[in-house]
mmCIF file of C-alpha atoms and ligand atoms in Angstrom:
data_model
loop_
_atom_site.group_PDB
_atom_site.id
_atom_site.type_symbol
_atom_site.label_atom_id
_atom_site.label_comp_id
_atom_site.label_asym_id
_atom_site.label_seq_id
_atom_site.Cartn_x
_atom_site.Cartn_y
_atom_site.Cartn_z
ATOM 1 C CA UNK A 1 -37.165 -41.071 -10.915
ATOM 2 C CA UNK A 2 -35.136 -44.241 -10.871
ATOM 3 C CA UNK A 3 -31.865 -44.255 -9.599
ATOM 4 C CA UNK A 4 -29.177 -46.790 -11.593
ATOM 5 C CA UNK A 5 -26.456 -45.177 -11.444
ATOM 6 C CA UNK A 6 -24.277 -42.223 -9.248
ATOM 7 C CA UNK A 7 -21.697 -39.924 -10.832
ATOM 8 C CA UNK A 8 -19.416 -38.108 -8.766
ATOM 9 C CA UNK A 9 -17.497 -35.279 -9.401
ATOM 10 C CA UNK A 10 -13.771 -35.607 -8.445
ATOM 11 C CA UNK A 11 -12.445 -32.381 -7.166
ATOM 12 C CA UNK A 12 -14.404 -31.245 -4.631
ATOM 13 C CA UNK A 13 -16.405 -33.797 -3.952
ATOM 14 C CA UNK A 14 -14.236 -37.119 -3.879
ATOM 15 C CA UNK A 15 -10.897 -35.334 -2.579
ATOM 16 C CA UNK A 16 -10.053 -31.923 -1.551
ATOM 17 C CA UNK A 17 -8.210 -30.921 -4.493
ATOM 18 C CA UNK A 18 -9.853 -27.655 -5.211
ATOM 19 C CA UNK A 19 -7.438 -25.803 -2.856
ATOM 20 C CA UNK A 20 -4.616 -27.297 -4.634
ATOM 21 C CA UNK A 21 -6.268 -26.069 -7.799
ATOM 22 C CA UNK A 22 -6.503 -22.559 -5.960
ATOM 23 C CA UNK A 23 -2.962 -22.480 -4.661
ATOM 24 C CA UNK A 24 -1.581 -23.435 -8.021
ATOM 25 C CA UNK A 25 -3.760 -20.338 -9.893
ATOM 26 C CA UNK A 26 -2.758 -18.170 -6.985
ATOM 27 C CA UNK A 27 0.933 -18.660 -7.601
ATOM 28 C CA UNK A 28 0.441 -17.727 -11.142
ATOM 29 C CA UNK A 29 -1.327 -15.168 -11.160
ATOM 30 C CA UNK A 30 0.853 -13.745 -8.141
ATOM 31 C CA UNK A 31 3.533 -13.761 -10.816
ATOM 32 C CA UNK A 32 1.375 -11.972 -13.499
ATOM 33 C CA UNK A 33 0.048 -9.552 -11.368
ATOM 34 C CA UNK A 34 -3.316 -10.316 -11.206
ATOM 35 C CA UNK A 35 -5.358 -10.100 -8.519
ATOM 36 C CA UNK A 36 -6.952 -13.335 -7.613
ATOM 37 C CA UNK A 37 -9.166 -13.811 -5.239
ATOM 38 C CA UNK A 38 -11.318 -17.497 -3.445
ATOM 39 C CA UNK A 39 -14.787 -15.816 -5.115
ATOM 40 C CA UNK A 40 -12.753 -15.636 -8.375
ATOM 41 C CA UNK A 41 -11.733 -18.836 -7.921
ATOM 42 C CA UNK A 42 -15.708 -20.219 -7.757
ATOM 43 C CA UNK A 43 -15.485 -19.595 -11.442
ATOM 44 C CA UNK A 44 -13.012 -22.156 -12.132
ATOM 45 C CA UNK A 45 -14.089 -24.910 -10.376
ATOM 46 C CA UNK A 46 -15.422 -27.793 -12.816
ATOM 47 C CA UNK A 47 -13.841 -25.567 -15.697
ATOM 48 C CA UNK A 48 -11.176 -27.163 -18.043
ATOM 49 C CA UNK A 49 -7.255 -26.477 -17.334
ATOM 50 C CA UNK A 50 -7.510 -23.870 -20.679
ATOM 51 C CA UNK A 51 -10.972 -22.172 -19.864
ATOM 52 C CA UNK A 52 -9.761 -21.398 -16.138
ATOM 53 C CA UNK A 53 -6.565 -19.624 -17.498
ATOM 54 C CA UNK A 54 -8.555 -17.753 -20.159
ATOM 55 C CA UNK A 55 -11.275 -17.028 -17.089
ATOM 56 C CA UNK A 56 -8.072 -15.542 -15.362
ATOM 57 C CA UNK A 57 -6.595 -13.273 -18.126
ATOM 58 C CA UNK A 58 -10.138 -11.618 -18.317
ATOM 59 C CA UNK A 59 -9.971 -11.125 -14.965
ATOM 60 C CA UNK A 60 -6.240 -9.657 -15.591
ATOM 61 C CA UNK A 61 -7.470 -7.816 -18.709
ATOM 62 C CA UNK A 62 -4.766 -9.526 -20.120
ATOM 63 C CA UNK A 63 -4.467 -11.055 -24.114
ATOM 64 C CA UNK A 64 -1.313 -13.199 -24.368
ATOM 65 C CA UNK A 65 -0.482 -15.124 -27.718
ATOM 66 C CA UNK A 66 -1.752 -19.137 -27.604
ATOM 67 C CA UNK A 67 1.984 -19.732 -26.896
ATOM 68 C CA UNK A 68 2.081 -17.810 -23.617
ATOM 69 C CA UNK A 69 -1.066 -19.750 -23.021
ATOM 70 C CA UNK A 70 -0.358 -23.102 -23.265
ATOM 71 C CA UNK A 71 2.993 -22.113 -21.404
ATOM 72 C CA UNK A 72 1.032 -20.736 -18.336
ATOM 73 C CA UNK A 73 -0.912 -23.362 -17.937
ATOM 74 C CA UNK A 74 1.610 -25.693 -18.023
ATOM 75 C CA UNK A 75 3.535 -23.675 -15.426
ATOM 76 C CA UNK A 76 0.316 -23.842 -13.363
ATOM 77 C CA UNK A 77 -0.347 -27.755 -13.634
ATOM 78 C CA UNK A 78 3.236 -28.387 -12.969
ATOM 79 C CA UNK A 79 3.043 -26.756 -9.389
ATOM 80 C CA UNK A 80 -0.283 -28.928 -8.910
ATOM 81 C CA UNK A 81 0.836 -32.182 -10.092
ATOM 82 C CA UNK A 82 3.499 -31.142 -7.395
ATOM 83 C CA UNK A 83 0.938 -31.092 -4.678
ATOM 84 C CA UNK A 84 -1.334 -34.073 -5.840
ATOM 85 C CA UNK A 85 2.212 -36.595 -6.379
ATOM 86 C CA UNK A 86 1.992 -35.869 -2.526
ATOM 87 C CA UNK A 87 -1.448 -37.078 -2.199
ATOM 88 C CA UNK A 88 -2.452 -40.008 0.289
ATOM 89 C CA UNK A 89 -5.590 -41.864 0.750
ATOM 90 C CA UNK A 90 -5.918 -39.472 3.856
ATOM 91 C CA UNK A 91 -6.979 -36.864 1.482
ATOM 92 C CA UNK A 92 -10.245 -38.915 0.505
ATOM 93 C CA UNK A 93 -13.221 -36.591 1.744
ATOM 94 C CA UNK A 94 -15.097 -38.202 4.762
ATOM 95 C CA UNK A 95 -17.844 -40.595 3.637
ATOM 96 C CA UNK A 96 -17.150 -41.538 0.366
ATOM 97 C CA UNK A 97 -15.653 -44.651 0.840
ATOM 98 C CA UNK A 98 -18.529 -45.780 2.772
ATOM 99 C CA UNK A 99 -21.152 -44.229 0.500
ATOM 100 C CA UNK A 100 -19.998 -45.557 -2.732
ATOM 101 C CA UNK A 101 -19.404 -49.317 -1.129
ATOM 102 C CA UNK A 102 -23.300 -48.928 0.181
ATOM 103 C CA UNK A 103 -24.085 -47.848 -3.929
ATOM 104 C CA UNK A 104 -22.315 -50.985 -5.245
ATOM 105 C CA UNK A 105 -24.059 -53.181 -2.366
ATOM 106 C CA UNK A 106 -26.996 -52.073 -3.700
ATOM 107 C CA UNK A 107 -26.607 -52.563 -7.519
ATOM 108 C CA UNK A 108 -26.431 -48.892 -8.329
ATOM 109 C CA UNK A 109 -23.599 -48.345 -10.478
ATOM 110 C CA UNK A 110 -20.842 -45.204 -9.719
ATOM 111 C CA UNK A 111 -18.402 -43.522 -12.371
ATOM 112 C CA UNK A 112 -16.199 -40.500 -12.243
ATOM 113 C CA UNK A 113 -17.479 -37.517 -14.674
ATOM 114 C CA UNK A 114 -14.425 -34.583 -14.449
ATOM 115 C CA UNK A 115 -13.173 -32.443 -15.896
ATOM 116 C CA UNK A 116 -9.429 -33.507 -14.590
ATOM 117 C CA UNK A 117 -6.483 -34.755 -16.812
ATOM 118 C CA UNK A 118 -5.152 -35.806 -14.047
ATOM 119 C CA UNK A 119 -8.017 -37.992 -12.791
ATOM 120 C CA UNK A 120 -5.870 -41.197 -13.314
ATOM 121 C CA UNK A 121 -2.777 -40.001 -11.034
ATOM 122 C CA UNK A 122 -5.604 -38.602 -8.294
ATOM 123 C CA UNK A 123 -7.258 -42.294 -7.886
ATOM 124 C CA UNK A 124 -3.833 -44.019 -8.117
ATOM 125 C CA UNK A 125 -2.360 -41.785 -5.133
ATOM 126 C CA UNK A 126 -5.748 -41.951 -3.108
ATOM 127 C CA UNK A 127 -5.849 -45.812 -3.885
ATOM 128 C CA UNK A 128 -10.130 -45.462 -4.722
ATOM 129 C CA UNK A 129 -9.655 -46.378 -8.803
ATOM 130 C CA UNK A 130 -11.916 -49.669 -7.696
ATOM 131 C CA UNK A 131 -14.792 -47.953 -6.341
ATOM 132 C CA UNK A 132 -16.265 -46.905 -9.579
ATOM 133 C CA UNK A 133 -17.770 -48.576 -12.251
ATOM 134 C CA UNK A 134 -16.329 -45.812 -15.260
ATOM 135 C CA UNK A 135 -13.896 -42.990 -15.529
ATOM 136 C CA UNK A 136 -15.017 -40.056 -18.030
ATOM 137 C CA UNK A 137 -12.461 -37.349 -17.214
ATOM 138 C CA UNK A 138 -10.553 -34.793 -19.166
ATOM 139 C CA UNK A 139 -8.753 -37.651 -21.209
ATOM 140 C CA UNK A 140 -11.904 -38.949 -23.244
ATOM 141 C CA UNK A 141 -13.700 -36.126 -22.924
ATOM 142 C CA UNK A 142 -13.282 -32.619 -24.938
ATOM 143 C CA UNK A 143 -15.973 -30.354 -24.198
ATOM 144 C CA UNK A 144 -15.945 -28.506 -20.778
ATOM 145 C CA UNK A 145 -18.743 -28.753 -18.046
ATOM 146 C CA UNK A 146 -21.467 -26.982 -18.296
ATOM 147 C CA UNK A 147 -21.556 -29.023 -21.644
ATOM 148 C CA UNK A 148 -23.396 -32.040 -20.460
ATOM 149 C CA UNK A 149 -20.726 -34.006 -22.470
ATOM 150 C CA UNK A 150 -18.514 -35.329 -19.879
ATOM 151 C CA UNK A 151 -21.591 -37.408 -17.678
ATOM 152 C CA UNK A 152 -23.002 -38.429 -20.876
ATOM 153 C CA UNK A 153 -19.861 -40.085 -21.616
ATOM 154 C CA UNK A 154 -19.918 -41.912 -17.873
ATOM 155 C CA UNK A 155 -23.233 -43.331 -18.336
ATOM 156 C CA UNK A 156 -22.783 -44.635 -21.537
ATOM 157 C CA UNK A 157 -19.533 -46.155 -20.058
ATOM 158 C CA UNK A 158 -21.917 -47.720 -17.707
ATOM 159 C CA UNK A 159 -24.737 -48.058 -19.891
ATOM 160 C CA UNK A 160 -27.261 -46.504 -18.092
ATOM 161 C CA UNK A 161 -29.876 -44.197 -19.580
ATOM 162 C CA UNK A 162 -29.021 -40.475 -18.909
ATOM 163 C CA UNK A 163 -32.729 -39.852 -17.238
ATOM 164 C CA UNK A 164 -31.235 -42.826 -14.626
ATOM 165 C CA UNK A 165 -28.351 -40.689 -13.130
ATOM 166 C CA UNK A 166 -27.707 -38.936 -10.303
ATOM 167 C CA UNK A 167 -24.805 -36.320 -10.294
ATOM 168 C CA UNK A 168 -22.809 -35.078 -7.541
ATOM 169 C CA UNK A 169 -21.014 -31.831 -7.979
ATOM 170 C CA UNK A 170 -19.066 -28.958 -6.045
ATOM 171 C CA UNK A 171 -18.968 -26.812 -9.018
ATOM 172 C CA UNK A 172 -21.894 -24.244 -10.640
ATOM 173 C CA UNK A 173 -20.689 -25.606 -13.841
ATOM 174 C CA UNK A 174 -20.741 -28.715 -13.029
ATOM 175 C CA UNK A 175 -24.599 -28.562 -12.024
ATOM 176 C CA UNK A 176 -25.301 -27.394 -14.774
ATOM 177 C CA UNK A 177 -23.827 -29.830 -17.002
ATOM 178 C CA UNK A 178 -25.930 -32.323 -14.863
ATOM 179 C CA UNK A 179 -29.497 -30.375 -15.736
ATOM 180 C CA UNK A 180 -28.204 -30.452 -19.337
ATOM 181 C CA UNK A 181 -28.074 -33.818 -19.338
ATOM 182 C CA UNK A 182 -31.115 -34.383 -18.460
ATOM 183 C CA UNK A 183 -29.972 -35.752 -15.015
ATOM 184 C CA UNK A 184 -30.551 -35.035 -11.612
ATOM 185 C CA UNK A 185 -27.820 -33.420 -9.428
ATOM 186 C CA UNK A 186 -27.278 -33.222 -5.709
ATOM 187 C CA UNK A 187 -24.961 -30.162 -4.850
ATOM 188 C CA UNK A 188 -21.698 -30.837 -2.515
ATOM 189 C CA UNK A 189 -21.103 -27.730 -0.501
ATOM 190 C CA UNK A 190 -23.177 -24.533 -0.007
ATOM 191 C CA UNK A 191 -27.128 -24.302 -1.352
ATOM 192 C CA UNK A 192 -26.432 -20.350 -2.056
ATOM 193 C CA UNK A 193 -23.614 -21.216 -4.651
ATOM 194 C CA UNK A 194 -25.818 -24.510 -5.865
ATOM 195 C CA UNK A 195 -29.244 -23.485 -5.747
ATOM 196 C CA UNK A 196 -29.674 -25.080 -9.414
ATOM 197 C CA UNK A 197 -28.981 -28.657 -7.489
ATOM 198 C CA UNK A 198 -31.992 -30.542 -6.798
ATOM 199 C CA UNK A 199 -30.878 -30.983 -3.324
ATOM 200 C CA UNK A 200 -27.423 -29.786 -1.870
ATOM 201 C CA UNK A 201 -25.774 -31.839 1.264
ATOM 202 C CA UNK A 202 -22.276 -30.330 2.832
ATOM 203 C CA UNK A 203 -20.339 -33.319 1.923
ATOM 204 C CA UNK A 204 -20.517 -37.604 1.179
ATOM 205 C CA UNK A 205 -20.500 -38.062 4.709
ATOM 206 C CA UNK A 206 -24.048 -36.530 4.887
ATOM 207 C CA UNK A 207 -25.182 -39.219 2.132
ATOM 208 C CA UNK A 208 -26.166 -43.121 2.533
ATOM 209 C CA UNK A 209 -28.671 -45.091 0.520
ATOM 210 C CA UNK A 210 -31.767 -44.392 2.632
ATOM 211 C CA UNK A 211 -31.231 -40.961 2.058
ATOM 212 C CA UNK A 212 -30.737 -41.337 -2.091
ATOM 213 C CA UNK A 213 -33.851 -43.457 -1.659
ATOM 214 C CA UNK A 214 -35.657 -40.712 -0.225
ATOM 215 C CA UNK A 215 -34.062 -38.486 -3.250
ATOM 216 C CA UNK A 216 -35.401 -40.408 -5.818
ATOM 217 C CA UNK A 217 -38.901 -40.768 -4.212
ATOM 218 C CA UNK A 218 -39.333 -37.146 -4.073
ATOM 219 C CA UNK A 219 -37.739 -36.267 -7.424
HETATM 220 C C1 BG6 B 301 -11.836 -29.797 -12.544
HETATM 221 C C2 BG6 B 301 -11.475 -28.751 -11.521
HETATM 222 O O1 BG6 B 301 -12.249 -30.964 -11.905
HETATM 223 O O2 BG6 B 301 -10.731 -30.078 -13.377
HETATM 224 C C3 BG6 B 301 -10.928 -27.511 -12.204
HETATM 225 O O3 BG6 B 301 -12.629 -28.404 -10.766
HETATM 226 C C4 BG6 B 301 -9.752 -27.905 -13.110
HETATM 227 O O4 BG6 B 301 -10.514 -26.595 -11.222
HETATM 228 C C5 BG6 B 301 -10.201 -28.971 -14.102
HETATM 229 O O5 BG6 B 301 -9.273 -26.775 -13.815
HETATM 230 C C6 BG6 B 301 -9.086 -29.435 -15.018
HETATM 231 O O6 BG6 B 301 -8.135 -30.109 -14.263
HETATM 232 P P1 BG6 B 301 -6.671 -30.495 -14.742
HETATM 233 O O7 BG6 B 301 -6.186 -31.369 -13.625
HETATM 234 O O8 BG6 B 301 -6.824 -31.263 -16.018
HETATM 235 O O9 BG6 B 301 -5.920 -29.234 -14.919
HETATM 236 MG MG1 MG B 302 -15.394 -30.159 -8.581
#
């Protein structure tokens, strides 16, 4: 393949989030009564706000009116706007800044593609907005990963050809999303969780440009 552009995946892959995403489930569901556990929680990530809380009242065996629903999960993204407000550019995962200034160097273009409403207030806290070429997030974006919707929307936003992207992504969904696209994806975290990725590193800081070169050579 040809590599012109990089999307990345926010939570999980760009900042540690996901365990602010976890704490903020486990609070509510600690007050429904549900038991929730980290495996459970696999499910969730790259999943929309409203598809994680319906995810969790299956778990629960629980039906609740749309009402109860929308107040939920507004109770739950209160307590993690709570925690991300706090965020600093500390929280930044190790290698990314240097990774995506080494991508822009080298002419390859890099956009966010989440699922995250709250993509804007993440980059503004963590000061990174300017290291990416396009933001497709959970504010111009409706259908949930693994609908390949949301890094479709990031390369048009860069206009680059969907067969030109690479995708990097924490979540199962979120893989996925990438193969429906028709792009290729390089797993952040474990290769028994990603084993759909066409390659899976442990974080950014395992990434630079000889080894994408390498990627794109093989793949
Ligand atoms: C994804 C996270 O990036 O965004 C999910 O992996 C989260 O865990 C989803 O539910 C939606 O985020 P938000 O911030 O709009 O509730
Ligand atoms: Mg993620």
């Amino acid at each position: 393949m040809h590599i012109k552009a990089c999307i990345f995946d926010l939570d999980g892959v760009i900042v540690d989030t996901a365990k602010y995403h976890f704490l903020a489930w486990k609070r509510l569901t600690d007050e429904l009564g549900i038991p929730f556990t980290h495996e459970d929680n696999e499910r969730l990530k790259g999943v929309s706000r409203m598809a994680s809380l319906d995810i969790i009242l299956e778990l629960g065996g629980r039906s609740v009116t749309d009402k109860q629903k929308i107040e939920y999960a507004t109770l739950k993204n209160d307590w993690y706007v709570d925690y991300i407000t706090r965020m600093t550019p500390d929280e930044i995962l190790p290698g990314t800044v240097k990774f995506l200034t080494e991508l822009r160097k080298a002419n390859i273009k890099t956009a966010i593609g989440s699922a995250s409403k709250n993509t804007p207030m993440i980059l503004e806290r963590t000061g990174i907005k300017n290291l990416f070429d396009g933001i497709a997030d959970g504010n111009n974006v409706k259908n949930a990963k693994p609908d390949p919707e949301v890094f479709q929307t990031a390369a048009k936003l860069l206009n680059v050809k969907d067969e030109y992207c690479v995708v990097f992504e924490d979540a199962v969904a979120g893989v996925q999303a990438a193969l429906n696209a028709g792009m290729k994806s390089i797993g952040i975290g474990s290769e028994k969780i990603l084993w759909k990725a066409h390659m899976v590193v442990p974080g950014l800081s395992e990434m630079n440009l000889e080894k994408l070169k390498l990627f794109e050579k093989a793949n």
